[in-house]
PDB file of C-alpha atoms in Angstrom:
ATOM      1  CA  MET A   7     165.103  65.608 139.158  1.00 46.00           C
ATOM      2  CA  LYS A   8     168.594  66.362 140.482  1.00 44.00           C
ATOM      3  CA  LYS A   9     168.266  69.990 139.298  1.00 44.00           C
ATOM      4  CA  ALA A  10     164.956  70.403 141.095  1.00 40.00           C
ATOM      5  CA  LEU A  11     166.350  68.872 144.282  1.00 40.00           C
ATOM      6  CA  SER A  12     169.448  71.097 144.066  1.00 42.00           C
ATOM      7  CA  LEU A  13     167.263  74.160 143.546  1.00 39.00           C
ATOM      8  CA  ILE A  14     165.113  73.295 146.573  1.00 43.00           C
ATOM      9  CA  CYS A  15     168.244  72.800 148.719  1.00 41.00           C
ATOM     10  CA  VAL A  16     169.638  76.160 147.620  1.00 40.00           C
ATOM     11  CA  LEU A  17     166.323  77.901 148.385  1.00 39.00           C
ATOM     12  CA  VAL A  18     166.106  76.304 151.847  1.00 41.00           C
ATOM     13  CA  LEU A  19     169.690  77.347 152.550  1.00 40.00           C
ATOM     14  CA  LEU A  20     169.029  80.924 151.434  1.00 38.00           C
ATOM     15  CA  LEU A  21     165.866  81.172 153.526  1.00 40.00           C
ATOM     16  CA  SER A  22     167.585  79.807 156.623  1.00 42.00           C
ATOM     17  CA  VAL A  23     170.338  82.417 156.270  1.00 39.00           C
ATOM     18  CA  ALA A  24     167.921  85.275 155.489  1.00 39.00           C
ATOM     19  CA  MET A  25     165.559  84.680 158.426  1.00 39.00           C
ATOM     20  CA  PRO A  26     168.038  85.373 161.244  1.00 39.00           C
ATOM     21  CA  VAL A  27     169.208  88.512 159.459  1.00 39.00           C
ATOM     22  CA  SER A  28     165.672  89.912 159.235  1.00 37.00           C
ATOM     23  CA  ALA A  29     165.021  89.042 162.885  1.00 39.00           C
ATOM     24  CA  ALA A  30     168.213  90.870 163.885  1.00 38.00           C
ATOM     25  CA  ALA A  31     167.125  93.916 161.910  1.00 41.00           C
ATOM     26  CA  ALA A  32     163.863  94.002 163.858  1.00 47.00           C
ATOM     27  CA  ASP A  33     165.797  93.872 167.157  1.00 54.00           C
ATOM     28  CA  ASN A  34     167.719  97.028 166.161  1.00 59.00           C
ATOM     29  CA  ALA A  35     164.562  99.092 165.682  1.00 67.00           C
ATOM     30  CA  PRO A  36     164.212 101.967 168.174  1.00 71.00           C
ATOM     31  CA  GLU A  37     161.702 101.531 171.003  1.00 85.00           C
ATOM     32  CA  ARG A  38     158.905 104.109 171.124  1.00 89.00           C
ATOM     33  CA  SER A  39     156.377 105.075 173.776  1.00 91.00           C
ATOM     34  CA  VAL A  40     153.656 107.720 173.578  1.00 94.00           C
ATOM     35  CA  SER A  41     151.634 109.509 176.260  1.00 95.00           C
ATOM     36  CA  VAL A  42     149.358 112.563 176.435  1.00 96.00           C
ATOM     37  CA  GLU A  43     149.383 115.527 178.862  1.00 96.00           C
ATOM     38  CA  TYR A  44     146.127 117.508 178.927  1.00 96.00           C
ATOM     39  CA  LEU A  45     146.037 121.215 179.814  1.00 93.00           C
ATOM     40  CA  ASP A  46     143.194 123.087 181.559  1.00 94.00           C
ATOM     41  CA  ASP A  47     142.014 124.823 178.366  1.00 91.00           C
ATOM     42  CA  GLY A  48     141.556 121.535 176.479  1.00 93.00           C
ATOM     43  CA  SER A  49     144.802 121.759 174.549  1.00 94.00           C
ATOM     44  CA  TYR A  50     147.339 119.007 175.074  1.00 95.00           C
ATOM     45  CA  PHE A  51     150.850 117.751 174.471  1.00 96.00           C
ATOM     46  CA  VAL A  52     151.564 114.389 172.862  1.00 97.00           C
ATOM     47  CA  ILE A  53     154.820 113.089 174.326  1.00 97.00           C
ATOM     48  CA  GLU A  54     156.908 110.540 172.406  1.00 97.00           C
ATOM     49  CA  VAL A  55     160.039 108.894 173.784  1.00 96.00           C
ATOM     50  CA  VAL A  56     162.378 107.145 171.353  1.00 95.00           C
ATOM     51  CA  GLN A  57     165.108 104.861 172.716  1.00 91.00           C
ATOM     52  CA  ASN A  58     167.763 104.156 170.128  1.00 86.00           C
ATOM     53  CA  SER A  59     168.807 100.558 169.661  1.00 70.00           C
ATOM     54  CA  GLN A  60     171.562  99.181 171.861  1.00 66.00           C
ATOM     55  CA  SER A  61     174.990 100.476 170.918  1.00 62.00           C
ATOM     56  CA  ALA A  62     178.219  98.499 170.863  1.00 61.00           C
ATOM     57  CA  ARG A  63     179.033 100.069 174.242  1.00 66.00           C
ATOM     58  CA  ALA A  64     176.755  98.421 176.791  1.00 73.00           C
ATOM     59  CA  SER A  65     177.040 101.371 179.198  1.00 88.00           C
ATOM     60  CA  TYR A  66     175.888 103.982 176.652  1.00 91.00           C
ATOM     61  CA  LYS A  67     172.335 104.981 175.715  1.00 92.00           C
ATOM     62  CA  SER A  68     170.855 107.688 173.512  1.00 94.00           C
ATOM     63  CA  GLY A  69     167.377 108.769 172.548  1.00 95.00           C
ATOM     64  CA  SER A  70     164.926 111.614 172.275  1.00 97.00           C
ATOM     65  CA  LYS A  71     161.736 112.948 173.789  1.00 98.00           C
ATOM     66  CA  THR A  72     159.349 115.107 171.781  1.00 98.00           C
ATOM     67  CA  ALA A  73     156.394 117.121 173.064  1.00 98.00           C
ATOM     68  CA  THR A  74     153.982 118.226 170.329  1.00 97.00           C
ATOM     69  CA  TYR A  75     151.443 120.908 171.240  1.00 96.00           C
ATOM     70  CA  TYR A  76     147.876 120.451 169.944  1.00 97.00           C
ATOM     71  CA  THR A  77     144.927 122.843 170.207  1.00 95.00           C
ATOM     72  CA  ALA A  78     141.707 121.708 171.892  1.00 94.00           C
ATOM     73  CA  SER A  79     140.342 121.017 168.389  1.00 95.00           C
ATOM     74  CA  GLY A  80     143.241 118.648 167.645  1.00 95.00           C
ATOM     75  CA  SER A  81     145.424 120.787 165.369  1.00 96.00           C
ATOM     76  CA  ALA A  82     149.181 120.386 165.784  1.00 97.00           C
ATOM     77  CA  VAL A  83     150.906 123.739 166.401  1.00 97.00           C
ATOM     78  CA  TRP A  84     154.543 123.189 167.391  1.00 97.00           C
ATOM     79  CA  ASN A  85     156.933 120.755 169.042  1.00 97.00           C
ATOM     80  CA  VAL A  86     160.088 120.661 171.101  1.00 98.00           C
ATOM     81  CA  THR A  87     162.530 117.747 171.085  1.00 98.00           C
ATOM     82  CA  VAL A  88     165.379 116.982 173.424  1.00 98.00           C
ATOM     83  CA  TYR A  89     168.095 114.613 172.191  1.00 97.00           C
ATOM     84  CA  GLY A  90     170.132 113.082 175.001  1.00 97.00           C
ATOM     85  CA  GLU A  91     173.149 110.858 175.449  1.00 96.00           C
ATOM     86  CA  PHE A  92     173.801 108.966 178.667  1.00 95.00           C
ATOM     87  CA  THR A  93     176.301 106.707 180.366  1.00 93.00           C
ATOM     88  CA  TYR A  94     175.286 104.247 183.053  1.00 93.00           C
ATOM     89  CA  THR A  95     176.640 101.561 185.328  1.00 92.00           C
ATOM     90  CA  PRO A  96     174.018  98.796 185.392  1.00 90.00           C
ATOM     91  CA  GLY A  97     172.124  98.853 188.665  1.00 90.00           C
ATOM     92  CA  VAL A  98     174.329 101.589 190.146  1.00 94.00           C
ATOM     93  CA  SER A  99     174.033 105.006 188.477  1.00 94.00           C
ATOM     94  CA  SER A 100     173.466 106.973 185.277  1.00 95.00           C
ATOM     95  CA  LYS A 101     174.495 110.366 183.984  1.00 97.00           C
ATOM     96  CA  ALA A 102     173.413 112.592 181.096  1.00 97.00           C
ATOM     97  CA  THR A 103     176.438 113.535 178.991  1.00 96.00           C
ATOM     98  CA  SER A 104     174.836 115.742 176.345  1.00 96.00           C
ATOM     99  CA  SER A 105     171.591 117.495 175.509  1.00 97.00           C
ATOM    100  CA  THR A 106     170.429 119.159 172.313  1.00 97.00           C
ATOM    101  CA  ALA A 107     167.103 120.922 171.671  1.00 97.00           C
ATOM    102  CA  THR A 108     165.143 121.537 168.488  1.00 97.00           C
ATOM    103  CA  VAL A 109     161.861 123.388 168.010  1.00 97.00           C
ATOM    104  CA  GLY A 110     159.536 122.716 165.089  1.00 97.00           C
ATOM    105  CA  ILE A 111     156.813 125.150 164.012  1.00 97.00           C
ATOM    106  CA  ILE A 112     153.843 123.400 162.396  1.00 97.00           C
ATOM    107  CA  ASP A 113     151.113 126.090 162.369  1.00 96.00           C
ATOM    108  CA  ARG A 114     151.825 129.367 160.541  1.00 95.00           C
ATOM    109  CA  ASN A 115     150.239 131.284 163.441  1.00 95.00           C
ATOM    110  CA  ALA A 116     153.030 130.142 165.744  1.00 96.00           C
ATOM    111  CA  SER A 117     156.465 131.717 165.970  1.00 96.00           C
ATOM    112  CA  PHE A 118     159.669 130.645 167.663  1.00 96.00           C
ATOM    113  CA  VAL A 119     160.748 132.690 170.715  1.00 96.00           C
ATOM    114  CA  SER A 120     163.510 130.739 172.467  1.00 96.00           C
ATOM    115  CA  LYS A 121     165.003 127.359 173.332  1.00 97.00           C
ATOM    116  CA  ASN A 122     167.559 126.043 175.784  1.00 97.00           C
ATOM    117  CA  ALA A 123     169.151 122.625 176.366  1.00 97.00           C
ATOM    118  CA  TYR A 124     171.107 121.386 179.350  1.00 97.00           C
ATOM    119  CA  THR A 125     171.890 118.308 181.446  1.00 97.00           C
ATOM    120  CA  LEU A 126     171.134 117.815 185.119  1.00 97.00           C
ATOM    121  CA  GLY A 127     172.216 114.567 186.756  1.00 96.00           C
ATOM    122  CA  ASN A 128     170.626 111.707 184.811  1.00 96.00           C
ATOM    123  CA  ALA A 129     168.398 113.991 182.710  1.00 98.00           C
ATOM    124  CA  ALA A 130     168.753 115.776 179.380  1.00 98.00           C
ATOM    125  CA  LEU A 131     166.411 118.758 179.337  1.00 98.00           C
ATOM    126  CA  ALA A 132     165.088 121.200 176.766  1.00 97.00           C
ATOM    127  CA  ASN A 133     162.955 124.260 177.346  1.00 97.00           C
ATOM    128  CA  ALA A 134     161.135 126.002 174.502  1.00 97.00           C
ATOM    129  CA  ASN A 135     158.975 129.088 174.286  1.00 96.00           C
ATOM    130  CA  VAL A 136     156.676 129.704 171.318  1.00 97.00           C
ATOM    131  CA  LYS A 137     154.210 132.498 170.644  1.00 96.00           C
ATOM    132  CA  TYR A 138     150.855 131.262 169.350  1.00 93.00           C
ATOM    133  CA  LEU A 139     147.936 133.608 168.596  1.00 90.00           C
ATOM    134  CA  SER A 140     149.515 136.346 170.761  1.00 87.00           C
ATOM    135  CA  GLU A 141     149.952 133.992 173.734  1.00 89.00           C
ATOM    136  CA  SER A 142     153.225 132.597 174.979  1.00 91.00           C
ATOM    137  CA  VAL A 143     153.341 128.805 175.374  1.00 89.00           C
ATOM    138  CA  SER A 144     156.349 127.158 176.974  1.00 92.00           C
ATOM    139  CA  LYS A 145     157.303 123.568 177.621  1.00 95.00           C
ATOM    140  CA  THR A 146     160.174 121.829 179.360  1.00 97.00           C
ATOM    141  CA  VAL A 147     160.928 118.304 178.213  1.00 97.00           C
ATOM    142  CA  SER A 148     163.018 116.005 180.399  1.00 97.00           C
ATOM    143  CA  LEU A 149     164.538 112.779 179.078  1.00 97.00           C
ATOM    144  CA  ARG A 150     165.792 110.614 181.947  1.00 97.00           C
ATOM    145  CA  CYS A 151     167.948 107.499 181.963  1.00 95.00           C
ATOM    146  CA  ASP A 152     167.807 105.048 184.858  1.00 94.00           C
ATOM    147  CA  SER A 153     170.730 102.933 186.040  1.00 92.00           C
ATOM    148  CA  TYR A 154     169.699 100.116 183.684  1.00 91.00           C
ATOM    149  CA  GLY A 155     169.706 102.287 180.549  1.00 90.00           C
ATOM    150  CA  HIS A 156     165.918 102.706 180.256  1.00 93.00           C
ATOM    151  CA  LEU A 157     164.798 106.117 178.995  1.00 94.00           C
ATOM    152  CA  SER A 158     161.639 107.883 180.119  1.00 95.00           C
TER     153      SER A 158
END
């Protein structure tokens, strides 16, 4: 009986220690938001913003914004991602400190033409140009940080 009681106590202790750890791991997961921008020809961009979990520095934020181009029939063709880092003073101001761009080609009929990344005030920006079926498609993606560290 003592062994069973000891085993139950050990299990309860282990579970009570493990639960806060798993809850903390969930808090560190990046925040994601998705929206859609429709174009006149029926094609569209799916926009995804990823806010990285809070860093040790409370006045620092990083994340990414990806625009994926889809045909009117729903086939993914290419995407552009801007990765940005920001500093902010809560409730006062924010500033983009770095910007990096990547372009991904998904459809074999698309080909990379150019990309550019830069910062402007509180925004990290990326511009990409891709040729798809003999047409040029370009997209500028802007990742902004407000004075409270929220990315959009």
